[in-house]
XYZ file of C-alpha atoms in Angstrom:
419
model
C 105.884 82.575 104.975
C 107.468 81.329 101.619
C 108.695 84.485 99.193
C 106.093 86.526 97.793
C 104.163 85.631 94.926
C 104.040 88.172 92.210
C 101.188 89.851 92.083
C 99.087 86.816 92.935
C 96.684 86.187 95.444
C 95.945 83.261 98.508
C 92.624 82.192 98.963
C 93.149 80.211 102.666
C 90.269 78.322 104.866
C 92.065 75.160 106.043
C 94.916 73.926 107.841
C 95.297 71.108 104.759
C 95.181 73.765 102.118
C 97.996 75.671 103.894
C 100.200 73.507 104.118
C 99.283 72.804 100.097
C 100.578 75.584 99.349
C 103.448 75.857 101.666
C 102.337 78.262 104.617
C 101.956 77.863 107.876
C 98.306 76.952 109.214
C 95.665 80.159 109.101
C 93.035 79.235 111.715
C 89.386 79.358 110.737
C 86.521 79.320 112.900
C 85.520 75.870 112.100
C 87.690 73.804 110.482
C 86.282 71.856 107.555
C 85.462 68.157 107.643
C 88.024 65.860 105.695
C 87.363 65.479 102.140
C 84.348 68.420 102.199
C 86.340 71.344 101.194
C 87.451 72.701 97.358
C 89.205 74.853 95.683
C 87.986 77.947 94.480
C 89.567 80.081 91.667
C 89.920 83.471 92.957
C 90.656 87.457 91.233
C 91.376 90.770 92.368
C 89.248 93.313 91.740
C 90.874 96.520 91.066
C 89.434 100.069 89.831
C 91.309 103.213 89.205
C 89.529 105.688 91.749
C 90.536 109.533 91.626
C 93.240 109.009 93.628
C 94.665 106.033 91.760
C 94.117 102.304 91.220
C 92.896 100.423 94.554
C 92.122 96.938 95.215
C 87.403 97.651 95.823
C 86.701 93.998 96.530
C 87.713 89.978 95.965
C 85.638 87.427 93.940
C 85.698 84.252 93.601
C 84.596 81.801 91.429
C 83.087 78.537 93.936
C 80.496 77.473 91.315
C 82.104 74.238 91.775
C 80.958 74.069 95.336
C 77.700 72.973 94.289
C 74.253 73.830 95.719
C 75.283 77.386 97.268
C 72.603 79.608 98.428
C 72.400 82.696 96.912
C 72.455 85.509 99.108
C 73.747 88.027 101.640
C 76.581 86.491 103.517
C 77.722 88.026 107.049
C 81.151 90.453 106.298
C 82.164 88.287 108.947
C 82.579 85.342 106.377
C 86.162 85.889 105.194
C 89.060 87.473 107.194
C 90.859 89.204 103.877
C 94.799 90.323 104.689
C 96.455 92.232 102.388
C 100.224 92.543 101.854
C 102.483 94.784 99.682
C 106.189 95.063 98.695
C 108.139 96.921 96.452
C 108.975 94.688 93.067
C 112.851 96.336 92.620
C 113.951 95.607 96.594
C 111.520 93.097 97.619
C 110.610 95.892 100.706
C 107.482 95.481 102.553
C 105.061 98.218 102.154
C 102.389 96.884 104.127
C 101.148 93.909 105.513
C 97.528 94.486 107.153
C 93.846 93.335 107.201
C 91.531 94.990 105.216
C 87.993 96.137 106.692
C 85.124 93.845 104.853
C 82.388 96.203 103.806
C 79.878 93.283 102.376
C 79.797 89.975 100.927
C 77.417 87.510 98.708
C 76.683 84.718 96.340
C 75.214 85.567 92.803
C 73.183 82.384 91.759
C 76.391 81.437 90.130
C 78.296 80.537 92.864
C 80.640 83.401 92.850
C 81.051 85.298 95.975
C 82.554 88.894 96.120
C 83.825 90.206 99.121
C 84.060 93.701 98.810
C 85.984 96.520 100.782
C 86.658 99.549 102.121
C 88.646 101.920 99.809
C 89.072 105.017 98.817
C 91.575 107.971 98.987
C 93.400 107.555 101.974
C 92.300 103.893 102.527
C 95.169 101.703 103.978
C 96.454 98.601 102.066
C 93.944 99.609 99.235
C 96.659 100.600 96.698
C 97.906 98.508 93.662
C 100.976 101.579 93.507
C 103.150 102.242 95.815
C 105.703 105.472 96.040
C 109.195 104.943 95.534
C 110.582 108.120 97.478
C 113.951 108.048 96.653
C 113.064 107.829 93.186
C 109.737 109.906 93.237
C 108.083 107.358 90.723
C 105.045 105.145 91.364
C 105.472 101.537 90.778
C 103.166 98.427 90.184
C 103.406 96.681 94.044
C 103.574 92.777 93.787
C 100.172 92.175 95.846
C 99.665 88.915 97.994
C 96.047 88.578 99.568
C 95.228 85.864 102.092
C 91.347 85.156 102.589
C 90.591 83.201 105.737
C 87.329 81.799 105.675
C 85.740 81.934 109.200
C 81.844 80.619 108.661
C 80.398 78.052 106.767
C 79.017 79.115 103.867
C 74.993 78.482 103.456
C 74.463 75.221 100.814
C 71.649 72.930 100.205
C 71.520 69.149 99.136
C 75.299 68.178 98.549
C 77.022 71.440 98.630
C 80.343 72.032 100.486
C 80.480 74.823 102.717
C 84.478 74.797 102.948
C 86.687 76.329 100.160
C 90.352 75.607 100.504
C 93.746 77.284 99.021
C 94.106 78.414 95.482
C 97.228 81.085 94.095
C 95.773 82.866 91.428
C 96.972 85.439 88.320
C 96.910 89.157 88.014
C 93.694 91.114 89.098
C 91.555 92.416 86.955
C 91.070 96.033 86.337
C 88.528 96.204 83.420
C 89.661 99.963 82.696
C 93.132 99.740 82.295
C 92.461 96.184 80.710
C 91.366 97.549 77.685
C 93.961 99.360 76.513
C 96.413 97.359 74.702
C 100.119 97.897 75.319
C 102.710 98.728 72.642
C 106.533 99.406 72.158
C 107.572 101.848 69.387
C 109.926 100.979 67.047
C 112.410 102.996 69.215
C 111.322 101.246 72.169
C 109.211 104.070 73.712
C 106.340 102.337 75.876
C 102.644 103.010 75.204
C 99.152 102.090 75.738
C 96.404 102.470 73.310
C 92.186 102.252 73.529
C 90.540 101.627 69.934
C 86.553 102.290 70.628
C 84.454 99.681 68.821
C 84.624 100.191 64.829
C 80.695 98.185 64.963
C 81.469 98.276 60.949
C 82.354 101.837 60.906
C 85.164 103.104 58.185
C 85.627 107.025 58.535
C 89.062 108.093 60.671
C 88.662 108.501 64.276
C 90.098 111.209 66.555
C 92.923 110.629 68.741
C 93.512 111.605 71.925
C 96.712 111.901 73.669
C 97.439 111.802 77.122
C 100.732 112.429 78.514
C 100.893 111.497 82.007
C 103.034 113.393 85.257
C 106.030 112.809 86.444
C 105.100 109.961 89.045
C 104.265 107.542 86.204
C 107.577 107.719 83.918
C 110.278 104.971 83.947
C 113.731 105.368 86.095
C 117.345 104.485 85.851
C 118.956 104.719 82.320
C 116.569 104.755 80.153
C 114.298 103.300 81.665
C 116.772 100.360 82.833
C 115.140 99.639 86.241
C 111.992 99.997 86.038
C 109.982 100.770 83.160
C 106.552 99.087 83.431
C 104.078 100.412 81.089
C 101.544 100.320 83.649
C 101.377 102.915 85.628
C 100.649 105.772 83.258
C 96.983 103.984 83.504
C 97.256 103.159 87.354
C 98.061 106.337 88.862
C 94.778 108.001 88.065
C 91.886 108.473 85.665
C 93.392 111.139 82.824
C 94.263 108.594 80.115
C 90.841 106.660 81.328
C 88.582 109.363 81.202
C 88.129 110.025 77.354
C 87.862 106.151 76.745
C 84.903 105.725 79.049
C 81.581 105.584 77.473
C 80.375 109.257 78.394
C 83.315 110.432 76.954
C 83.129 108.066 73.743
C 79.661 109.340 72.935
C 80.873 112.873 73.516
C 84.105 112.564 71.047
C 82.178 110.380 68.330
C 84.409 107.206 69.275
C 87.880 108.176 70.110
C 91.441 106.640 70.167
C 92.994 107.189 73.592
C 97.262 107.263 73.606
C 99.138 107.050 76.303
C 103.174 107.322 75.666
C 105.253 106.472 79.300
C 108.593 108.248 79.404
C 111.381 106.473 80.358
C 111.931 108.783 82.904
C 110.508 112.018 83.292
C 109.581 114.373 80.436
C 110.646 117.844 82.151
C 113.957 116.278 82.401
C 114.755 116.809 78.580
C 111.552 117.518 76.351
C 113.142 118.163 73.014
C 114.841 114.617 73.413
C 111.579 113.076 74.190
C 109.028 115.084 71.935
C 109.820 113.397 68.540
C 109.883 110.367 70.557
C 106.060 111.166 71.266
C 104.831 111.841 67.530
C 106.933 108.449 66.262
C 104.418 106.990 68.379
C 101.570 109.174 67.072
C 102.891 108.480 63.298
C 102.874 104.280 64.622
C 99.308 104.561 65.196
C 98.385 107.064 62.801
C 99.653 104.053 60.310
C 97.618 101.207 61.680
C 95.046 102.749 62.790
C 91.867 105.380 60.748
C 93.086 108.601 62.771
C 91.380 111.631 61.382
C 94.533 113.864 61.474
C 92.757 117.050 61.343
C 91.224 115.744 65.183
C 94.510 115.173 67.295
C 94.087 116.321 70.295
C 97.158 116.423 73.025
C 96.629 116.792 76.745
C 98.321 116.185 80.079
C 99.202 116.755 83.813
C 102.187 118.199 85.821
C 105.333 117.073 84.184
C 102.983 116.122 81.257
C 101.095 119.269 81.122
C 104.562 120.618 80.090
C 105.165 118.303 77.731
C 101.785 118.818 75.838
C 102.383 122.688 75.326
C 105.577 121.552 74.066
C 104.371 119.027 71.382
C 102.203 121.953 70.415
C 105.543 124.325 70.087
C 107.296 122.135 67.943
C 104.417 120.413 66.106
C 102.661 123.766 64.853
C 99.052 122.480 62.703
C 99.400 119.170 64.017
C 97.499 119.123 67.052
C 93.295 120.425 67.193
C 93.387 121.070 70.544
C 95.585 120.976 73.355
C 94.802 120.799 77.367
C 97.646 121.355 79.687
C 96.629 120.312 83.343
C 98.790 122.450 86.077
C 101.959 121.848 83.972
C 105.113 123.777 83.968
C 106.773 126.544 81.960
C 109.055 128.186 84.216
C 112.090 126.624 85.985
C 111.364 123.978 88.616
C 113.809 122.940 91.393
C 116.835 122.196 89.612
C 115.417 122.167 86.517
C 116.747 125.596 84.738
C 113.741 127.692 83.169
C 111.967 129.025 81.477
C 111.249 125.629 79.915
C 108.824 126.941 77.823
C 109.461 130.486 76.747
C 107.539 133.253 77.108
C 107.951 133.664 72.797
C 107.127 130.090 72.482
C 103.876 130.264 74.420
C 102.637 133.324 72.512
C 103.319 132.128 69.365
C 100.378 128.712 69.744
C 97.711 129.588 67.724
C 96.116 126.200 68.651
C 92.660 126.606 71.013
C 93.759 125.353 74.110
C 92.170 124.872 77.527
C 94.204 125.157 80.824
C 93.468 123.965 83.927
C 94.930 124.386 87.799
C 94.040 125.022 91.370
C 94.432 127.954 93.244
C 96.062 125.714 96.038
C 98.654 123.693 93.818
C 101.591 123.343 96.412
C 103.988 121.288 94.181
C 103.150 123.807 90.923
C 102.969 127.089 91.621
C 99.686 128.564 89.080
C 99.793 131.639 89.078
C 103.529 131.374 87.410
C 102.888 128.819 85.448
C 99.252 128.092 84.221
C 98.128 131.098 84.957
C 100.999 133.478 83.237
C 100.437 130.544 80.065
C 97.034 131.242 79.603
C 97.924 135.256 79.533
C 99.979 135.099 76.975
C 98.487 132.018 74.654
C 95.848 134.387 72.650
C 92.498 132.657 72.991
C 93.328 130.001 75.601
C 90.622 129.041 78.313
C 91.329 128.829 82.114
C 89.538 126.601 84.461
C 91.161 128.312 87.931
C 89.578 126.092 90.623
C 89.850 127.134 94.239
C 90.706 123.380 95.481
C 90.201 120.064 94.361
C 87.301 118.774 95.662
C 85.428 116.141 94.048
C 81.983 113.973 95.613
C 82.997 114.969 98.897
C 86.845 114.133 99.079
C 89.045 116.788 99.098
C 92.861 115.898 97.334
C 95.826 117.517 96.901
C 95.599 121.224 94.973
C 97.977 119.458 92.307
C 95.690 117.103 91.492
C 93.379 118.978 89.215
C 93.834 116.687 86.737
C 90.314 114.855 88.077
C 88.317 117.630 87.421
C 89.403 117.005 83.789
C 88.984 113.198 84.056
C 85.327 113.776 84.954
C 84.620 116.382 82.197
C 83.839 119.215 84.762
C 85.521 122.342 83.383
C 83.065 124.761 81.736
C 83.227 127.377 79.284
C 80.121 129.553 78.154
C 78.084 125.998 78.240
C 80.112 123.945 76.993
C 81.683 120.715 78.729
C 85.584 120.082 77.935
C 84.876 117.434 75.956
C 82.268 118.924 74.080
C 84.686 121.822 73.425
C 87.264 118.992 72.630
C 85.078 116.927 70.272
C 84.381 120.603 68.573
C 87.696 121.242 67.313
C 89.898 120.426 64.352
C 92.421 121.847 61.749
């Protein structure tokens, strides 16, 4: 097989089309007849689950066919293989077939294929984890559809679609949110809700992601993507979706990516965070009295320290089973005990009883004793429609707005507050 494609994808049905695109032949169950195959334009569909971005299902776009049927197609239709490897070392990090849960043909011609995923789901992932550097990165993805039936037509129509490399998927999420660089080359990503001729200031939320998503090497040097902050699950996607939107009155999401990890020196990287708040404070109607700063993990840490050293700047703040002790080699306490007593801000904490990789109890749980005021959402495990994750990652239960407090939702409590 020639070198991977980045981040493309192979749509393959014929032993012509193959060698097109310079592969060896794929076999198909019937091979099409000369001169009654086409080429099909195809995307990735991608959608950032709980447990991080996965590839749900393929479409493609054969309204050139001509006289398709419309319809249920047999899963059997398309063979779909799915291969991964790392974009720093070129390192396979899988190479398999992916189960085919359904397919069909709107009456435009376009036929999605979908699949299996879901948390645990082999070969679903857009992110792979770089062990050695404990960061996720973006995977360059290269899909191969083998088309094993004919597909139903009428009149003219041609049953056969042949080879086509196409762009990046299409994650309609993470799409819209634009991406930035701040004027001291910090990376973010920013969702502006529809203005629909609206002029009053709109709140801004922050989100400052865990330690997973943040660049590596100096500075950022090797990898530094701006993606993954978005990728790696739903807590800078949760406040832009519409639920949320309606909730907050039409909110600014931010998302700042560290160039490396923010534990690792948070009074270097906190004014690096509110020269990027003051960037889109400038262009953009933010009502300052409604910031509102929240995070998980190495970001939870990082949001009680923006509130620390940005006293009456912040409405609200949410720190999701974040750190203010020590933590393996990091020295603590990295947040104070004075520090943590002295935020007058209303904030909201959240954690799991069975967080393995933050311990609570020392951490979220001894914050929310001493921060006079604060709310604690202590869950037992993280559980959500049936799946059970990690105990660190309580961060969903504040993607899907399920912490509670006397009645009141934590957006609702969010949207509530300002200076």
């Amino acid at each position: 097989m020639s070198s991977p494609v980045r981040r493309r994808t192979l749509l393959a049905t014929g032993t012509a089309a193959l060698a097109t695109a310079g592969l060896a032949p794929t076999a198909v169950a019937s091979p099409p007849a000369p001169g009654r195959e086409r080429r099909a334009d195809v995307t990735l569909d991608a959608e950032v689950l709980d447990g991080g971005e996965q590839i749900v299902s393929v479409t493609i776009d054969a309204s050139r066919q001509g006289g398709l049927v419309a319809g249920e197609l047999p899963a059997s239709t398309f063979t779909v293989n799915a291969r991964a490897t790392d974009p720093l070392t070129g390192e396979e990090a899988f190479d398999l077939d992916r189960t085919v849960t359904a397919a069909s043909i709107d009456p435009r011609g376009r036929i999605t294929v979908e699949l299996e995923h879901g948390f645990g789901v082999a070969g679903a992932d857009t992110l792979g984890w770089k062990e050695d550097a404990a960061r996720n990165v973006q995977l360059d993805l290269e899909y191969t559809l083998t088309q094993n039936e004919p597909l139903p037509v009428r009149g003219g129509g041609v049953p056969w679609i042949s080879a086509l490399v196409q762009g990046d998927l299409v994650s309609p999420e993470v799409d819209a949110f634009t991406a930035h660089v701040s004027a001291s080359g910090t990376n973010y990503r920013l969702f502006s809700p529809p203005r629909d001729g609206r002029t009053d200031p709109l709140p801004l939320v922050v989100w400052l992601h865990g330690g997973g998503e943040g660049g590596f090497g100096e500075d950022g040097g090797e990898y530094y993507d701006n993606e993954t902050a978005l990728r790696a699950n739903r807590g800078a996607l949760g406040p832009a979706t519409a639920e949320a939107q309606e909730i907050l009155g039409g909110a600014l999401v931010l998302a700042p990516q560290c160039p490396s990890a923010w534990m690792e020196d948070g009074p270097r990287f906190e004014p690096l965070v509110m020269e990027i708040i003051e960037e889109v404070a400038a262009s953009h109607p933010v009502d300052r009295d409604r910031i509102h700063v929240t995070g998980a993990s190495n970001g939870g840490y990082m949001t009680l320290k923006m509130v620390v050293e940005n006293p009456g700047v912040f409405a609200s703040a949410v720190p999701i089973c974040g750190v203010v002790r020590e933590y393996g080699d990091i020295p603590g306490p990295l947040i104070p005990d004075s520090e943590l007593a002295s935020i007058t801000e209303p904030t909201w904490l959240i954690t799991s009883a069975d967080d393995a990789t933050v311990d609570p109890i020392a951490n979220t749980v001894h914050a929310h004793e001493l921060i006079e005021g604060s709310i604690l959402s202590l869950y037992d495990t993280v559980t959500w429609e049936g799946v059970d994750y990690p105990g660190h990652f309580s961060w969903i239960y504040a993607a899907r707005d399920d912490p509670s407090h006397e009645g009141e939702s934590l957006w609702e409590w969010t949207a509530a507050q300002r200076l």
